[in-house]
Tab-separated table of C-alpha atoms in Angstrom:
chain	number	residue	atom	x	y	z
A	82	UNK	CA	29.680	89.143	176.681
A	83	UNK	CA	32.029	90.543	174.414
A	84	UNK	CA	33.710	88.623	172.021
A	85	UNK	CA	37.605	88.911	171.536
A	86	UNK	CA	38.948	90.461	168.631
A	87	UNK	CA	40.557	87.888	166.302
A	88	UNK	CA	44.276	88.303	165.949
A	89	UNK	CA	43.919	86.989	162.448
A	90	UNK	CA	43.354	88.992	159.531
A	91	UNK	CA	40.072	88.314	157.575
A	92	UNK	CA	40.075	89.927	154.759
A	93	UNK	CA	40.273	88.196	151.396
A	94	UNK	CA	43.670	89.345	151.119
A	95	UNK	CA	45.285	87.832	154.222
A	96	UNK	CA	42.974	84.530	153.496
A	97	UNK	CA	44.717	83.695	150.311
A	98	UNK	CA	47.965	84.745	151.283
A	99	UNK	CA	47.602	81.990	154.201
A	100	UNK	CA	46.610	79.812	151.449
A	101	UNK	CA	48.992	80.304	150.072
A	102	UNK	CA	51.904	79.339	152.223
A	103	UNK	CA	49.842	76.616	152.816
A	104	UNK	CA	50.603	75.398	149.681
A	105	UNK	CA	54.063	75.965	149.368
A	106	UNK	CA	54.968	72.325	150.766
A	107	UNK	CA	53.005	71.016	147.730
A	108	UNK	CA	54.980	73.277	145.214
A	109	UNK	CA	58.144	72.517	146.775
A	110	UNK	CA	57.493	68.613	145.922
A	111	UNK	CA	56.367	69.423	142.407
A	112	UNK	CA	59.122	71.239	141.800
A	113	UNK	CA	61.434	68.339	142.872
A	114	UNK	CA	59.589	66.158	140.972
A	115	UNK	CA	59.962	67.892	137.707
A	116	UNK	CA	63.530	68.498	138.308
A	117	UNK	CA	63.901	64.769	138.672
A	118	UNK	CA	62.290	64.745	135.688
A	119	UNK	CA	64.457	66.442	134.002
A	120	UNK	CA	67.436	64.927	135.048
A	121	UNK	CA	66.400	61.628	134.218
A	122	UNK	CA	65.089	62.695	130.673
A	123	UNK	CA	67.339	61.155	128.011
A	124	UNK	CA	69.422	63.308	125.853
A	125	UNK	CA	68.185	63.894	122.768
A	126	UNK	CA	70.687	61.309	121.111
A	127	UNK	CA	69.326	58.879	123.311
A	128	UNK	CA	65.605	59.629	121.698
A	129	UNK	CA	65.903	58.864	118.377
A	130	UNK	CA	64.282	55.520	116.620
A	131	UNK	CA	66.375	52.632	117.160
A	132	UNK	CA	67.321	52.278	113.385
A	133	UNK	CA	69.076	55.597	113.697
A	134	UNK	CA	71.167	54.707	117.018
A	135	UNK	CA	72.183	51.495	115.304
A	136	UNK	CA	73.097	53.107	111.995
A	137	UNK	CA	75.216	55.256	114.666
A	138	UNK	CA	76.876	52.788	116.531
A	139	UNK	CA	77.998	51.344	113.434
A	140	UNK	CA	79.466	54.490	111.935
A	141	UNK	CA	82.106	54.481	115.160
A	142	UNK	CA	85.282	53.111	115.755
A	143	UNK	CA	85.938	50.884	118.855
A	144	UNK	CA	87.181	53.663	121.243
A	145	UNK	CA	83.953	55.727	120.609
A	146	UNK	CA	81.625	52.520	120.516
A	147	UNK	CA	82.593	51.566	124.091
A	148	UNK	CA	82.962	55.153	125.644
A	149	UNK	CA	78.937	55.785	123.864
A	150	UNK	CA	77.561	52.562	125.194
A	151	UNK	CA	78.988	52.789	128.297
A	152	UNK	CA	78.053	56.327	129.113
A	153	UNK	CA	74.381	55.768	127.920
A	154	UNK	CA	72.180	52.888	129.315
A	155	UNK	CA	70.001	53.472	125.675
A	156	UNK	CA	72.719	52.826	124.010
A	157	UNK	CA	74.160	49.864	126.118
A	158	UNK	CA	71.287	48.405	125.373
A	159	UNK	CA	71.153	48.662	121.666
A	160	UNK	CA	74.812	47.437	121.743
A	161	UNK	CA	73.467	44.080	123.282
A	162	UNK	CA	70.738	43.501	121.249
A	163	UNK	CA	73.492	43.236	118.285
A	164	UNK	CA	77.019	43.304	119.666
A	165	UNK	CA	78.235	40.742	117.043
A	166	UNK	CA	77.475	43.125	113.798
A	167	UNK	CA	77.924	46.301	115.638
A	168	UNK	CA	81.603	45.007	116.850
A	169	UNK	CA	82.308	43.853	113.176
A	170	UNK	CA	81.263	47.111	111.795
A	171	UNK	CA	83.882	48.554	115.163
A	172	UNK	CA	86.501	46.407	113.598
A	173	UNK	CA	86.236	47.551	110.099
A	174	UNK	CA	85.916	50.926	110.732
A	175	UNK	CA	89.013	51.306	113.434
A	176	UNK	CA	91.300	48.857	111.236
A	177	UNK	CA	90.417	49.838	107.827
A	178	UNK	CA	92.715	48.012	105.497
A	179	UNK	CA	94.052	45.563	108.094
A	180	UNK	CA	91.175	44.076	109.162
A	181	UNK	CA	91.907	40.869	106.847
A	182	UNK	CA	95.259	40.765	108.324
A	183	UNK	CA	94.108	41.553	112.282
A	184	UNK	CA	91.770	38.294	111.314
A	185	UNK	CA	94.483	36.343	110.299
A	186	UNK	CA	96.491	37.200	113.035
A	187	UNK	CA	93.788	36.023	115.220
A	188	UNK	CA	93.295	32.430	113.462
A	189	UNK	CA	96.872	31.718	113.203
A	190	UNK	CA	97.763	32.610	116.876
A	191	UNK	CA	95.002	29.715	118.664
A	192	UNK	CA	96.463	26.842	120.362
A	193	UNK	CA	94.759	24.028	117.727
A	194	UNK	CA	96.286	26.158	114.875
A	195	UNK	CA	99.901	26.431	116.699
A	196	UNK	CA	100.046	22.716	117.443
A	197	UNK	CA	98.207	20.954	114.329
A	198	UNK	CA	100.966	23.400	111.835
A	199	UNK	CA	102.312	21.590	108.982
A	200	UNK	CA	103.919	23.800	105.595
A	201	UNK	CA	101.093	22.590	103.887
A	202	UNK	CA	98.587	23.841	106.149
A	203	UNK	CA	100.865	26.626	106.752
A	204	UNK	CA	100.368	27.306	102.457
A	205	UNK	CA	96.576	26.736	102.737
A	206	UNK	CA	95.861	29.197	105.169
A	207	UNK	CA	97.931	32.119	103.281
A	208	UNK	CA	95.795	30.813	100.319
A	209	UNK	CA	92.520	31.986	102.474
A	210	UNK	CA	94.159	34.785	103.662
A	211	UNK	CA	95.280	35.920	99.828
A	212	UNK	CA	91.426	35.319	98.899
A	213	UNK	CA	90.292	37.420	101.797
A	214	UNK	CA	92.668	40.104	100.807
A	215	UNK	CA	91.747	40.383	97.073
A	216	UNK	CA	88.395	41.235	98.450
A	217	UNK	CA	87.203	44.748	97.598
A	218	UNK	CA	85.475	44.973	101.274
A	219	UNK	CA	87.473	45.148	104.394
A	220	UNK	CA	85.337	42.898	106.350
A	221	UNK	CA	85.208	40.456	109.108
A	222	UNK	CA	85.756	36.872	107.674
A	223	UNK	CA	82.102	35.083	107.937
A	224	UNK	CA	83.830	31.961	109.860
A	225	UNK	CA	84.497	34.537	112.602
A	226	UNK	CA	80.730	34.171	113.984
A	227	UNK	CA	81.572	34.001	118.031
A	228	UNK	CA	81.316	37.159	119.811
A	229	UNK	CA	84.704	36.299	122.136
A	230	UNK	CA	86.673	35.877	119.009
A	231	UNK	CA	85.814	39.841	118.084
A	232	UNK	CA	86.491	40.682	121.702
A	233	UNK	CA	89.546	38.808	121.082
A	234	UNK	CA	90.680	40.338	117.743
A	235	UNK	CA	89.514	44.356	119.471
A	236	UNK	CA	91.482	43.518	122.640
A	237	UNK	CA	94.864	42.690	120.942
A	238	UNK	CA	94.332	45.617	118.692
A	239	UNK	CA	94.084	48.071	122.063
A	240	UNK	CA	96.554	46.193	124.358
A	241	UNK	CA	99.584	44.946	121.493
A	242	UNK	CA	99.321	46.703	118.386
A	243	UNK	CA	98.023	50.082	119.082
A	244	UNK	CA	100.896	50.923	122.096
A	245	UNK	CA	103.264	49.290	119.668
A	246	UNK	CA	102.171	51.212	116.920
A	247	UNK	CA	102.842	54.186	119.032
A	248	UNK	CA	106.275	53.073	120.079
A	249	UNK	CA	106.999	52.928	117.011
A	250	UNK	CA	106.341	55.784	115.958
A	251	UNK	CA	108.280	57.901	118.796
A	252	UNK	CA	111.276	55.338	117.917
A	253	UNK	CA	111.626	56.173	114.220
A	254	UNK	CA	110.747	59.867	114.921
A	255	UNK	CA	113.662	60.471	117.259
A	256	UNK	CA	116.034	58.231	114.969
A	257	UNK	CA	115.228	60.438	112.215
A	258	UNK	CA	116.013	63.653	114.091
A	259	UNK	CA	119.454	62.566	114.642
A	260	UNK	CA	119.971	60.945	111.322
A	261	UNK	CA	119.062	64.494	109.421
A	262	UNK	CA	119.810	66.640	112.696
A	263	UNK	CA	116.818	68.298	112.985
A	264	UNK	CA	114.528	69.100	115.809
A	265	UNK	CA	112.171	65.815	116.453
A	266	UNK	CA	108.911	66.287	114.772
A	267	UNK	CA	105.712	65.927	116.949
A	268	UNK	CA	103.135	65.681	114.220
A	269	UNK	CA	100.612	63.052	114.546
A	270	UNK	CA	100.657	60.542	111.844
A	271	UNK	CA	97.980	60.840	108.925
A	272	UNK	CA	95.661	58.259	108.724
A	273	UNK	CA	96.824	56.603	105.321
A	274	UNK	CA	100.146	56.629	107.608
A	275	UNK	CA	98.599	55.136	110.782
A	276	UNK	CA	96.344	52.504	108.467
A	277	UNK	CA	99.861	51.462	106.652
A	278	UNK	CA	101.978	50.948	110.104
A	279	UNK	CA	99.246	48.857	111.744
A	280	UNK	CA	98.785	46.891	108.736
A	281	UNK	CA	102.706	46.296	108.505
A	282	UNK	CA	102.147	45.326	112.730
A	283	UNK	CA	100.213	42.535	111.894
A	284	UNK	CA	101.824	41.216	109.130
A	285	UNK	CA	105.141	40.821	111.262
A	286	UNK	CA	102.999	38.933	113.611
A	287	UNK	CA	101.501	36.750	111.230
A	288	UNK	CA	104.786	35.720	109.665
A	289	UNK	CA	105.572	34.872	113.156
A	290	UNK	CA	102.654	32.966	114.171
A	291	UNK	CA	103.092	30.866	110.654
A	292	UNK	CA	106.737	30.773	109.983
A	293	UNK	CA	108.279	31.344	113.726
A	294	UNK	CA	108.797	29.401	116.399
A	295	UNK	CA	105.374	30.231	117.385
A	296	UNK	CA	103.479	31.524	120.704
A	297	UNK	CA	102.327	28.041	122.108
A	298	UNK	CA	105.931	26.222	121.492
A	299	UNK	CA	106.314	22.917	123.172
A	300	UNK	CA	108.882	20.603	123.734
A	301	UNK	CA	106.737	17.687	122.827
A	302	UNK	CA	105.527	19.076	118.981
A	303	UNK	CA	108.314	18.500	116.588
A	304	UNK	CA	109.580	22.291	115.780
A	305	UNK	CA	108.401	23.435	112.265
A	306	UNK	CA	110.903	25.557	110.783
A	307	UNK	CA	111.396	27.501	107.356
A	308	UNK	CA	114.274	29.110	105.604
A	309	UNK	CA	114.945	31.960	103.905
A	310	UNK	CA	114.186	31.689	101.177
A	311	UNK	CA	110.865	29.705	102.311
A	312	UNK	CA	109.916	32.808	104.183
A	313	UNK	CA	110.178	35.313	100.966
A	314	UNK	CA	108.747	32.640	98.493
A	315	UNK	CA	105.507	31.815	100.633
A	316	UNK	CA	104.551	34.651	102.275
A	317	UNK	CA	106.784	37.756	101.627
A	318	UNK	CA	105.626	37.072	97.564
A	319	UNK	CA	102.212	37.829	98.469
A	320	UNK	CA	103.287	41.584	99.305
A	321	UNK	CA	103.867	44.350	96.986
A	322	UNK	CA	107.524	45.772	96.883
A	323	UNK	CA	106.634	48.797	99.494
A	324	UNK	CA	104.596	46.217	101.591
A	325	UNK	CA	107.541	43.847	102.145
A	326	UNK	CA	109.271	47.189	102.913
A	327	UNK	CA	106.794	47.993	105.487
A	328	UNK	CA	107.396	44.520	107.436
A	329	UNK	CA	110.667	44.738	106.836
A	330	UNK	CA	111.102	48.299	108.890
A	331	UNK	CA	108.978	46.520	112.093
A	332	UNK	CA	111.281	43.485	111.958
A	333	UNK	CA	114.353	46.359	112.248
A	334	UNK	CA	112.808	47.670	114.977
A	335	UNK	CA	112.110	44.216	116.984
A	336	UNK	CA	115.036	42.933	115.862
A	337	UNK	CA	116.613	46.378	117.929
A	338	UNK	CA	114.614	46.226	120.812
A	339	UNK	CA	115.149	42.599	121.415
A	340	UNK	CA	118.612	43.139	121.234
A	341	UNK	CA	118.645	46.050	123.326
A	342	UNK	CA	117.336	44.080	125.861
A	343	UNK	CA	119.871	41.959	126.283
A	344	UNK	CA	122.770	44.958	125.958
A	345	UNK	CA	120.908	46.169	129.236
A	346	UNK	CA	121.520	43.545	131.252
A	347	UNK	CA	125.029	42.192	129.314
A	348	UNK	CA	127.436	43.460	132.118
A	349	UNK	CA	125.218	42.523	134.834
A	350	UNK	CA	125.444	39.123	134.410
A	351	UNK	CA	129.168	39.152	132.856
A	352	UNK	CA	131.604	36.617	134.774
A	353	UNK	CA	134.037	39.519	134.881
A	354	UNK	CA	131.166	41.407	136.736
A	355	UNK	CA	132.797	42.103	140.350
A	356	UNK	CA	130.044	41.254	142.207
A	357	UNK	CA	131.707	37.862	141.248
A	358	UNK	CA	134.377	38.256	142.616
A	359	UNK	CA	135.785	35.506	144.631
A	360	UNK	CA	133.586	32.720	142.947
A	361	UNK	CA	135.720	32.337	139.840
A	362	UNK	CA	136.414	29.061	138.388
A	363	UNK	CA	134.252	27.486	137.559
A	364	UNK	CA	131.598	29.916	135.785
A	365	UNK	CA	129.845	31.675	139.070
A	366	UNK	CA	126.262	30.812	139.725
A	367	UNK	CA	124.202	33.730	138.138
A	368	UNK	CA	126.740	34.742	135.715
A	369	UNK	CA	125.582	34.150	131.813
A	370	UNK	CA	128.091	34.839	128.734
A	371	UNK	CA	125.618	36.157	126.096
A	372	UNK	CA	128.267	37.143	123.873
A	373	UNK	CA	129.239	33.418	122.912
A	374	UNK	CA	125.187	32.284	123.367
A	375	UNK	CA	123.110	30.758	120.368
C-alpha cells in the first residue's frame, strides 16, 4: 500500500514558519500588555520622591494646584495627605501681599463676628489685623487651622475678588481711553499692579464687613454705625497715603456701579412711565420714585 503524499511541507523551514504563526496569538497579547503598560506608567513628574512633589505643590498658586492634583491621581493623593499646609502655601503664593487682608476679610465676614460687633471689638480686631500686617511673612494666620475656612478664604478669592478684579480693570481701562482719547490699552496688568488692586479689593470689603451695615444685617441686632470721621481715624489711619488712595478708587467704582444700577431701571419704574397710564392717583402699584428715596 502506498502511502499518500503529505500536503504539508516538512522541511525545517516550513516547520518553524508554522510555528511561528502559531505563536502570533501569544505576541499579539504581549504586545497589548506592554502597551497597557505603557499607558498606565506615570509620567515622569509623577515618579519623583514624595518630598520633591510636595516641595512642588507648594511652589504653585491655587489655579495650578487644583488643575495638577486633579489631572494626576499621584498628585491627588499627596494633596490629601497635607491639604491644610499645601492650601496655605496656595494662599500665600496666589495672594502675595494680601493674604493678611484676604484673612481678615474672612474673620470679619462670619455670622458670630457680624452679630456679636461692638466699636470696641470692632478696634480690637484691626489691632490683630495691624499686628498681622507688620509681619515680614505673608502668611496664613495660625488661628486659621480648619481646612473649610482655607476653602473658604480660596473660593471667595476665585468667585468675588478675582472677576471683580478683572472688572475693574476693563472699567478703568476704557475710562481712561476716553479721558486722554486714546485707543484702549489691552495690556495685562503687571503683577506688582495685580498684587496692589486685589489688596485694595479686600480692604474695601473689610471696611465694609467692620464699619458697614454688614452682610448678615438683622432687624433684631441694634445697627452699629460709624461716621466719618470714625471711618478715617480707625481704619483708613492704618493705611499709607497711596493705600487709602487705592480703597478709595474701588469705593469710586462701587459707588458707580451701584448707582448705575439703579439709572437702569429709573424710568421703568417712574410713575410718569406710560405703562401707568390710567392708574394715576394714587402712586400706581409697581411704580417707585428713586429720585426722592433715602
Amino acid at each position: 500500500m502506498r502511502i499518500p503524499a503529505s500536503t504539508s511541507d516538512p522541511t525545517p523551514a516550513a516547520t518553524a514558519g508554522q510555528v511561528g504563526s502559531m505563536q502570533t496569538p501569544a505576541r499579539g497579547k504581549l504586545q497589548k500588555r506592554v502597551d497597557c503598560d505603557i499607558l498606565h506608567r506615570n509620567a515622569p513628574v509623577e515618579d519623583l520622591p514624595p518630598e520633591v512633589r510636595h516641595h512642588l505643590l507648594s511652589m504653585l498658586e491655587l489655579e495650578t494646584l487644583w488643575a495638577l492634583v486633579h489631572a494626576s491621581p499621584v498628585y491627588h493623593q499627596q494633596y490629601l495627605s497635607a491639604r491644610r499646609r499645601l492650601l496655605c502655601s496656595g494662599l500665600e503664593t496666589t495672594l502675595r501681599s494680601a493674604t493678611s487682608d484676604a484673612c481678615a476679610v474672612y474673620q470679619s465676614r462670619l455670622v458670630d463676628f457680624s452679630h456679636s460687633r461692638t466699636k470696641e471689638k470692632v478696634n480690637m480686631f484691626l489691632q490683630s489685623y495691624q499686628d498681622q500686617r507688620d509681619t515680614s511673612l505673608h502668611s496664613v494666620p495660625s488661628e486659621m487651622a480648619n481646612v473649610d475656612e482655607l476653602v473658604d478664604v480660596a473660593a471667595f478669592y476665585f468667585s468675588i475678588v478675582k472677576p471683580l478684579a478683572q472688572y475693574y480693570t476693563s472699567w478703568t481701562l476704557g475710562n481712561l481711553a476716553i479721558e486722554t482719547d486714546k485707543p484702549r490699552s489691552d495690556e495685562p496688568l503687571s503683577k506688582m499692579e495685580e498684587a496692589r488692586l486685589i489688596r485694595a479689593l479686600y480692604r474695601f470689603q473689610l471696611c465694609c464687613n467692620l464699619l458697614g451695615v454688614g452682610l448678615h444685617k438683622s432687624s433684631q441686632i441694634q445697627r452699629l454705625s460709624f461716621d466719618s470721621v470714625e471711618i478715617g481715624t480707625i481704619f483708613l489711619d492704618l493705611f499709607e497715603p497711596w493705600e487709602v488712595e487705592e480703597i478709595s478708587c474701588i469705593y469710586t467704582f462701587a459707588k458707580e456701579r451701584y448707582n448705575q444700577i439703579f439709572n437702569d431701571i429709573r424710568w421703568n419704574v417712574h410713575e410718569e412711565n406710560p405703562k401707568f397710564e390710567g392708574q394715576r392717583p394714587p402712586t400706581p402699584e409697581g411704580a417707585f420714585d428713586l429720585d426722592n428715596s433715602c
